[in-house]
Tab-separated table of C-alpha atoms in Angstrom:
chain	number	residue	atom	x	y	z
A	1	UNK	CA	-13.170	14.867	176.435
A	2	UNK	CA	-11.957	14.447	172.782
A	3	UNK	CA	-10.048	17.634	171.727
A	4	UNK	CA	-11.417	19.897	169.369
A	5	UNK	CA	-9.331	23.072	167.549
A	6	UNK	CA	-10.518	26.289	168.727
A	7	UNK	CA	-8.542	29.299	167.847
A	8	UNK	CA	-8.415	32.401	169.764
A	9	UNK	CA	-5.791	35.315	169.500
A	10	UNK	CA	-3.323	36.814	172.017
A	11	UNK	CA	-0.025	38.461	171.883
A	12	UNK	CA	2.012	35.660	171.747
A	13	UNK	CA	3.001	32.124	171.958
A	14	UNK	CA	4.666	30.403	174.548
A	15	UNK	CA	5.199	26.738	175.110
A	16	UNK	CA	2.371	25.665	172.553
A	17	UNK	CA	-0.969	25.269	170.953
A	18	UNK	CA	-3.424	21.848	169.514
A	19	UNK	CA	-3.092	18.401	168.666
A	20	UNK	CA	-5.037	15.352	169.189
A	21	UNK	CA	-5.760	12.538	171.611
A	22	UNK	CA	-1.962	10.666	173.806
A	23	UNK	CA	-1.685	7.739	175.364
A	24	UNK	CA	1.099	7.547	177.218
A	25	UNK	CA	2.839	5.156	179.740
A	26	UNK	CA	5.407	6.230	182.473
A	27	UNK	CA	6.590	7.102	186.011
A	28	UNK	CA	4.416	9.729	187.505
A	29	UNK	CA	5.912	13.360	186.918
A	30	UNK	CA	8.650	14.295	189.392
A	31	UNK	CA	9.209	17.632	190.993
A	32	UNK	CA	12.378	18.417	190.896
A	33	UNK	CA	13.536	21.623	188.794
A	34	UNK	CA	15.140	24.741	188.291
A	35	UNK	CA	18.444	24.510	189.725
A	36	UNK	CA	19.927	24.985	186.442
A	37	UNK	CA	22.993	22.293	187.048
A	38	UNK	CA	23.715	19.260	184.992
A	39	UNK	CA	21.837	16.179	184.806
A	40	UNK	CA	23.903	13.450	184.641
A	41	UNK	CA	22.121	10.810	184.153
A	42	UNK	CA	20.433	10.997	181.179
A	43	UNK	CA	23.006	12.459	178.827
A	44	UNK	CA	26.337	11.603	179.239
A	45	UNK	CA	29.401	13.368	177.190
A	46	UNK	CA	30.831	12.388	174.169
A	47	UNK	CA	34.016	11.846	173.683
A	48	UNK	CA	35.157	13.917	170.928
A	49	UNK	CA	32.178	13.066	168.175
A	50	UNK	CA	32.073	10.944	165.253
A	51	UNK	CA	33.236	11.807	162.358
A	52	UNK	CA	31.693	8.730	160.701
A	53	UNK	CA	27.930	9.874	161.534
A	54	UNK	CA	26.185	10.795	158.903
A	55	UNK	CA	26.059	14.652	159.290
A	56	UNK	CA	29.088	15.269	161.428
A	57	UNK	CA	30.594	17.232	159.019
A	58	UNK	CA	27.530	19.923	158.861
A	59	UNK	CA	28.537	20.450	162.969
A	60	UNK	CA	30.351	23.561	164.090
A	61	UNK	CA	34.259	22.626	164.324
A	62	UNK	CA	34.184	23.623	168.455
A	63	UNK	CA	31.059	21.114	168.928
A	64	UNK	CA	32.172	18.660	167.158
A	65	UNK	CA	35.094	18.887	168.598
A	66	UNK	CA	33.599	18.415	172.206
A	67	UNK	CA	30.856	15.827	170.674
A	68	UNK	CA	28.567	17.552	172.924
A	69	UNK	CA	25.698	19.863	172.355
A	70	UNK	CA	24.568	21.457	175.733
A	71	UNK	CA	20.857	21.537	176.021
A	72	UNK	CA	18.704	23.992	178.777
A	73	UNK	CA	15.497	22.330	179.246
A	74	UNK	CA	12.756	22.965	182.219
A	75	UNK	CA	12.799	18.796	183.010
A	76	UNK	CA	9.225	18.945	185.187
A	77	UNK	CA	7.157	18.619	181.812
A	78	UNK	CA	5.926	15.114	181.024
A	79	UNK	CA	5.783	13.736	178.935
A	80	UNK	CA	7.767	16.048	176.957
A	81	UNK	CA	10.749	15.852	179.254
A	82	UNK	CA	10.896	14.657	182.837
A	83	UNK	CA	12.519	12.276	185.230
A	84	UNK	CA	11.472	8.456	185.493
A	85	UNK	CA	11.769	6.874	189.168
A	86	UNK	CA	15.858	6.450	189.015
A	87	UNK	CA	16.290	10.200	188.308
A	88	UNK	CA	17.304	9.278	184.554
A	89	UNK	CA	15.764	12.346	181.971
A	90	UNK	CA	13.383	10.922	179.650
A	91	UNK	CA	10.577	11.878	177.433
A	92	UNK	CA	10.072	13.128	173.687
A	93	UNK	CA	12.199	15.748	173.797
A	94	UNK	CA	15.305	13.328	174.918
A	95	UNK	CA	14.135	10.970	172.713
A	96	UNK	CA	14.246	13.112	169.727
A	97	UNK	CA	17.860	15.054	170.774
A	98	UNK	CA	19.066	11.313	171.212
A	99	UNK	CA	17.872	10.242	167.551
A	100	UNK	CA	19.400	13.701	166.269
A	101	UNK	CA	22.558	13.127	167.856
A	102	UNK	CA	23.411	9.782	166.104
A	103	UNK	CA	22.840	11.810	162.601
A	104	UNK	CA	25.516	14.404	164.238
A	105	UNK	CA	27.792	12.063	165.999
A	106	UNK	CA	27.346	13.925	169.235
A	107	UNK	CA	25.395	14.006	172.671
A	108	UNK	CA	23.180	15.658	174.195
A	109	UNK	CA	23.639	16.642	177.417
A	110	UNK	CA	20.188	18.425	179.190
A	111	UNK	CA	20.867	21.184	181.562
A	112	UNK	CA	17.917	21.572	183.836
A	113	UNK	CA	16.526	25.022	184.274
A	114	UNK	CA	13.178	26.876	184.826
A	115	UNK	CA	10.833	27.558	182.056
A	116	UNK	CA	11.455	31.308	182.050
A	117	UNK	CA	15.283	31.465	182.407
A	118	UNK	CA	16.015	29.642	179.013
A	119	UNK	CA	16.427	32.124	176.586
A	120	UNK	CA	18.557	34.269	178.836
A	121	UNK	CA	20.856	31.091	179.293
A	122	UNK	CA	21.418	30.955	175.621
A	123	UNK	CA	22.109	34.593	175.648
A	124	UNK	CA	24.257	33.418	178.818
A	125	UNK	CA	26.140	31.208	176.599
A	126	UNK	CA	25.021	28.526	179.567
A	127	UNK	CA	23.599	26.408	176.792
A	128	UNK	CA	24.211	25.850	173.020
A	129	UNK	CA	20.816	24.864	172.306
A	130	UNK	CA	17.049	25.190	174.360
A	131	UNK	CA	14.788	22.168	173.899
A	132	UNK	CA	11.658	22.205	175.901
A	133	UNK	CA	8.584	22.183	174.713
A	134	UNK	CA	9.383	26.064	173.894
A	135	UNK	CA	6.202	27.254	170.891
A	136	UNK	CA	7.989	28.841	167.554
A	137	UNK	CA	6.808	32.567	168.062
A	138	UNK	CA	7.926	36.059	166.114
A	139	UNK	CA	8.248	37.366	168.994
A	140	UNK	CA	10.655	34.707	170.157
A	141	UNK	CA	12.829	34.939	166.826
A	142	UNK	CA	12.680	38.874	167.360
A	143	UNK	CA	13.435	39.019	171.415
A	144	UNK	CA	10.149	41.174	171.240
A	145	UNK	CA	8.474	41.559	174.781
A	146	UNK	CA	4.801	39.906	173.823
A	147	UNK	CA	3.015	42.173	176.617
A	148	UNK	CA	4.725	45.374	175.770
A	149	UNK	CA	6.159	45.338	172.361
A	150	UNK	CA	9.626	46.256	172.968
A	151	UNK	CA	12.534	44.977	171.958
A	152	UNK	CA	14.664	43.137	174.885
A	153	UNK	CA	17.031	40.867	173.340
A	154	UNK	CA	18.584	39.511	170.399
A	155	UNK	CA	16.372	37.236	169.847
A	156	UNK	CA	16.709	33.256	168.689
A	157	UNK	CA	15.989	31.181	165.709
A	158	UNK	CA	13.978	27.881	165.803
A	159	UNK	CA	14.588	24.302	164.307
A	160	UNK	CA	10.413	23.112	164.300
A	161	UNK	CA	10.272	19.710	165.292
A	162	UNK	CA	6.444	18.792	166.527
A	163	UNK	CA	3.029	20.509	167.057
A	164	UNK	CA	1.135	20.898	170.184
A	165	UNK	CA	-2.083	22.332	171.743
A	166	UNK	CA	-3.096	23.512	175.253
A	167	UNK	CA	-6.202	22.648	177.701
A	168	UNK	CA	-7.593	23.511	180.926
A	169	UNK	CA	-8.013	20.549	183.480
A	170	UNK	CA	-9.657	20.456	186.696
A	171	UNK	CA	-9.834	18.497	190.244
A	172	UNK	CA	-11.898	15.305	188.537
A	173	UNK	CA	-15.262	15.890	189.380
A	174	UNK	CA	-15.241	19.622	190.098
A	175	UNK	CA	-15.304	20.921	186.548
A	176	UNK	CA	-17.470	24.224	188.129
A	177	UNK	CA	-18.977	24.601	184.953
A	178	UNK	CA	-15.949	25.040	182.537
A	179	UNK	CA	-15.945	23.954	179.156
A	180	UNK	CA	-14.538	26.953	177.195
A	181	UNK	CA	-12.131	29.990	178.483
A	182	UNK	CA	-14.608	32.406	178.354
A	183	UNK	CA	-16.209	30.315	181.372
A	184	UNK	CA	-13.068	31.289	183.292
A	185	UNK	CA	-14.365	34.706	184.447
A	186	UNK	CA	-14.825	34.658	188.253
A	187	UNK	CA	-12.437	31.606	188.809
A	188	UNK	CA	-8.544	31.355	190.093
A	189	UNK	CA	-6.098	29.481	187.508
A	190	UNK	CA	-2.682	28.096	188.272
A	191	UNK	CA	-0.435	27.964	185.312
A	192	UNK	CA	3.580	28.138	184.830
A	193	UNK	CA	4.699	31.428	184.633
A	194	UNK	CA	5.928	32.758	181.104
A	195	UNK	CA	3.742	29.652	179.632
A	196	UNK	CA	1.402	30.321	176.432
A	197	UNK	CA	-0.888	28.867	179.022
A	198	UNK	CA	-0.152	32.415	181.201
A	199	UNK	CA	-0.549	34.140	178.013
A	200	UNK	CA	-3.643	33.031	177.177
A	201	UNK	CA	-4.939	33.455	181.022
A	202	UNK	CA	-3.705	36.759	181.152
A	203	UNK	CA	-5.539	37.312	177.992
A	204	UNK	CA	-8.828	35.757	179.039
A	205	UNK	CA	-8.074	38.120	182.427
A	206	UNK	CA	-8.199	41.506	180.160
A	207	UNK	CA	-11.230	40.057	178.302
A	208	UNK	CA	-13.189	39.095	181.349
A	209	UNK	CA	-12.420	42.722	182.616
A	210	UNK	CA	-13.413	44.256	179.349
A	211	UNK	CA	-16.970	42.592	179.273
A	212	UNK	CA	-17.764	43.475	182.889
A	213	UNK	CA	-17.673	40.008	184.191
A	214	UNK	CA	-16.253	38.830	187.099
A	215	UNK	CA	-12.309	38.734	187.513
A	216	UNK	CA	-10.091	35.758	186.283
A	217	UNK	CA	-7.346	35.401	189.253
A	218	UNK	CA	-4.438	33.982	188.080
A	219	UNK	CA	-1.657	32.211	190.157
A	220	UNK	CA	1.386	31.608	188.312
A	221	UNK	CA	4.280	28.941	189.323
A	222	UNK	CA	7.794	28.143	188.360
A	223	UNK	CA	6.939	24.898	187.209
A	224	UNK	CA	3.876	23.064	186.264
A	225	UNK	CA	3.142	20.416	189.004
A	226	UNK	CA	3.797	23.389	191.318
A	227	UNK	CA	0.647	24.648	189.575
A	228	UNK	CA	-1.123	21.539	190.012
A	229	UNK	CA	0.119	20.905	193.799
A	230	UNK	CA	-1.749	24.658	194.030
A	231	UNK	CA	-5.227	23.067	192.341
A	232	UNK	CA	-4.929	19.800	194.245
A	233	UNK	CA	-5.477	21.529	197.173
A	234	UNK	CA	-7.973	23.763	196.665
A	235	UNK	CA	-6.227	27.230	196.311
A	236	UNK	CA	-6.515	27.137	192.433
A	237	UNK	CA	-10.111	26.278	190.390
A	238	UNK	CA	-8.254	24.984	187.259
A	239	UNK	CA	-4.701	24.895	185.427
A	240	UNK	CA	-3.670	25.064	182.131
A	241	UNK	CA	-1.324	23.733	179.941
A	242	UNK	CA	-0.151	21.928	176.710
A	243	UNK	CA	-2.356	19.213	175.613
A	244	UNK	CA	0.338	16.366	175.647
A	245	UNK	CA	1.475	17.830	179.675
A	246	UNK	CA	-2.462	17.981	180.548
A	247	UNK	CA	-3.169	14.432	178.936
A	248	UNK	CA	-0.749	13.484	180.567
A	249	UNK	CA	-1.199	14.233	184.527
A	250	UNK	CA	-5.205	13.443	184.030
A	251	UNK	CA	-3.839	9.746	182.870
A	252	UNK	CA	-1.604	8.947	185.759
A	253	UNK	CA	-1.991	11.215	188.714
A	254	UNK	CA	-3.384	10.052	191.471
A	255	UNK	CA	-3.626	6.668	188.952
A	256	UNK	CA	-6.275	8.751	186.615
A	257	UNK	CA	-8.404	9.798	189.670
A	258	UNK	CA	-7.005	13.056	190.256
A	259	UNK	CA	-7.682	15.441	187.659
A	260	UNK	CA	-10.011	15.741	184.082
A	261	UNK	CA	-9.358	17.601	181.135
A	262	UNK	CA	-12.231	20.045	179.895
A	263	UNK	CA	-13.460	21.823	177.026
A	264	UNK	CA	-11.260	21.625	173.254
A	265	UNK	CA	-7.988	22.536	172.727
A	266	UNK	CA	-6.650	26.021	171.460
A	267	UNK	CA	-4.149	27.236	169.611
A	268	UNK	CA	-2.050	25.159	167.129
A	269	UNK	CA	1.347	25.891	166.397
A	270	UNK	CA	5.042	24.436	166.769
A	271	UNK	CA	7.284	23.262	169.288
A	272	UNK	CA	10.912	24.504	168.173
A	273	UNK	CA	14.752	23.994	168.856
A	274	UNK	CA	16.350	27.682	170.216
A	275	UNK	CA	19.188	28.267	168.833
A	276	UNK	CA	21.190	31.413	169.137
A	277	UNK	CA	20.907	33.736	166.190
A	278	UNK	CA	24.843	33.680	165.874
A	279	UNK	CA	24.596	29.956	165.786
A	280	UNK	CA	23.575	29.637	161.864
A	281	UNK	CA	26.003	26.730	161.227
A	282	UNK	CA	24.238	24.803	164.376
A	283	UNK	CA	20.877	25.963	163.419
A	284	UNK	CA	21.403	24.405	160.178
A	285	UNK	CA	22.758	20.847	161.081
A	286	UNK	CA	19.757	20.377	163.540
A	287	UNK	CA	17.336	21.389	161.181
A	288	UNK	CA	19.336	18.740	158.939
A	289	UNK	CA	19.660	16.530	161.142
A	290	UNK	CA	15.403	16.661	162.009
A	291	UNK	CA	14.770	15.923	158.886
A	292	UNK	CA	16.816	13.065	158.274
A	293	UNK	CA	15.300	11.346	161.295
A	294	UNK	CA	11.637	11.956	159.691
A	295	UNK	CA	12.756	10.763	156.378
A	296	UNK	CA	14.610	7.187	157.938
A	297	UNK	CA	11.234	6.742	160.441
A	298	UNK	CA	13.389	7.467	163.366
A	299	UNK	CA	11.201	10.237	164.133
A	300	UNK	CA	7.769	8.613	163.536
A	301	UNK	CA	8.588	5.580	165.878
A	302	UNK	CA	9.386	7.979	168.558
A	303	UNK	CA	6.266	10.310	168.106
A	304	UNK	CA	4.041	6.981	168.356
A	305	UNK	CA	6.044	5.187	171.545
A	306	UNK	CA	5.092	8.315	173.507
A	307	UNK	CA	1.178	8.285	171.675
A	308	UNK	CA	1.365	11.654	170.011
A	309	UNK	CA	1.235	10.941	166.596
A	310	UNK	CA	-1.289	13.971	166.026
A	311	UNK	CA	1.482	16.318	166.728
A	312	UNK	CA	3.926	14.829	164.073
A	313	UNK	CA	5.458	16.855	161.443
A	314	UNK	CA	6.652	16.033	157.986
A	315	UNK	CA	9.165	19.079	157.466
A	316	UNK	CA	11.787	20.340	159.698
A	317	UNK	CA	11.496	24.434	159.176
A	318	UNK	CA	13.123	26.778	160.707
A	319	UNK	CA	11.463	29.803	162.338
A	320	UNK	CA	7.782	28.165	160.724
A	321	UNK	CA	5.934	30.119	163.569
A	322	UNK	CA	4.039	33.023	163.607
């Protein structure tokens, strides 16, 4: 179904919100995540940066130094970032941190990890940077807990770099009905844990509650083709996730037999960089370093190889969420 833009509200923003129609080629989404160890064979290490790239110079001394920029990712999210058949890391995000790096004269190097431990490892000092489909949120750039309000870490700031949107999908052919969240009530959802998508389910939980409808069960996963696996065979009605992931899976799973997408999008808003708010010099050569790729067409040639071209921005802001 062609996307719409519905808003709704809840507490906060995790990986996303809404964009238009993909079309995207590639190897079917691998498994594989979590074990928060190197992956070697998409990003190999510099050797001691460039000093004749264009921004090198706008670099912390110590990374540019290294010519590496260390980068915790959750790689099970196609087509944002995944593995192809050979185990190599590919997808926007790489794409992207590749393009940035020539501006910096440095690598990337992506760390895989689960969704929900990212932050932390930047806290952690694990990482330097988080890229992974990861929304722009206050309560991000405040290390406010969404669901309770309190304050439980330092909190990060954000290099913007696209827009997404998130949808529900189902087993194709067993739609049950759904078309908007409020037809949710009285079904079981998969979704990755700490995802907007759980956000927004365990929103649409409290409001099925609240208007004396039947309960919204909601499974939640480390990673999203866990959640899927969970649909697939029965145990979940529908999953959710970012438009781009969603699009995604319903074009080559099962070779486009497997699942559908249903209903419009919801919730617009950005897909940032985390960066460490002691990290200001960093902070400011990526967002740099963003914007010079949009301005040369680096950028735009990447967004339309992977089909997203509704999710393209024209200015590289930092902390433009809300």
């Amino acid at each position: 179904m062609t996307a719409g833009n519905t808003r709704r509200t809840t507490a906060m923003r995790s990986r996303t919100a809404a964009v238009g129609a993909i079309a995207v080629a590639g190897a079917l989404l691998l498994t594989g995540c979590g074990d928060q160890t190197k992956d070697n064979g998409s990003k190999p290490e510099g050797d001691s940066g460039s000093s004749s790239a264009p921004l090198a110079d706008k670099l912390p001394a110590d990374i540019r130094s290294k010519g590496v920029i260390r980068v915790g990712s959750d790689i099970a999210y196609a087509p944002v970032e995944f593995k192809d058949d050979s185990g190599k890391v590919v997808g926007i995000d790489p794409d992207i941190a590749e393009a940035i790096g020539k501006q910096l004269g440095v690598k990337f190097e992506f760390q895989n990890a689960t969704f929900d431990t990212l932050i932390g490892g930047l806290a952690a000092k694990r990482y330097d940077i988080a890229m992974s489909a990861m929304t722009d949120t206050k309560d991000r750039q405040e290390g406010v807990d969404s669901e309770t309000g309190k304050k439980v870490g330092a909190g990060v700031d954000f290099v913007d770099y696209f827009t997404a949107g998130v949808s529900l999908y189902t087993n194709k052919g067993d739609t049950q009905n759904i078309k908007t969240w409020d037809d949710l009530c009285g079904k079981t959802m998969a979704v990755q844990r700490n995802t907007f998508s759980h956000d927004l389910a365990k929103d649409q939980a409290k409001k099925c509650k609240d208007d004396g409808k039947k309960d919204l069960k909601i499974e939640d996963f480390a990673t999203n083709p866990e959640a899927e696996t969970r649909m697939r065979s029965k145990g979940a009605d529908v999953v959710s996730a970012d438009f781009p992931i969603a699009a995604y899976s319903v074009k080559n799973a099962g070779g486009g037999k497997s699942f559908e997408i249903v209903g419009d999008q919801v919730e617009a808003g950005p897909y940032g960089i985390a960066v460490p708010k002691t990290s200001t010099e960093l902070r400011d050569a990526l967002q740099a370093a963003v914007q010079a790729i949009i301005d040369n067409g680096e950028y735009k040639k990447i967004i339309e190889k992977w089909g997203v071209e509704d999710g393209a921005i024209t200015e590289a802001k930092v902390n433009g969420g809300s």
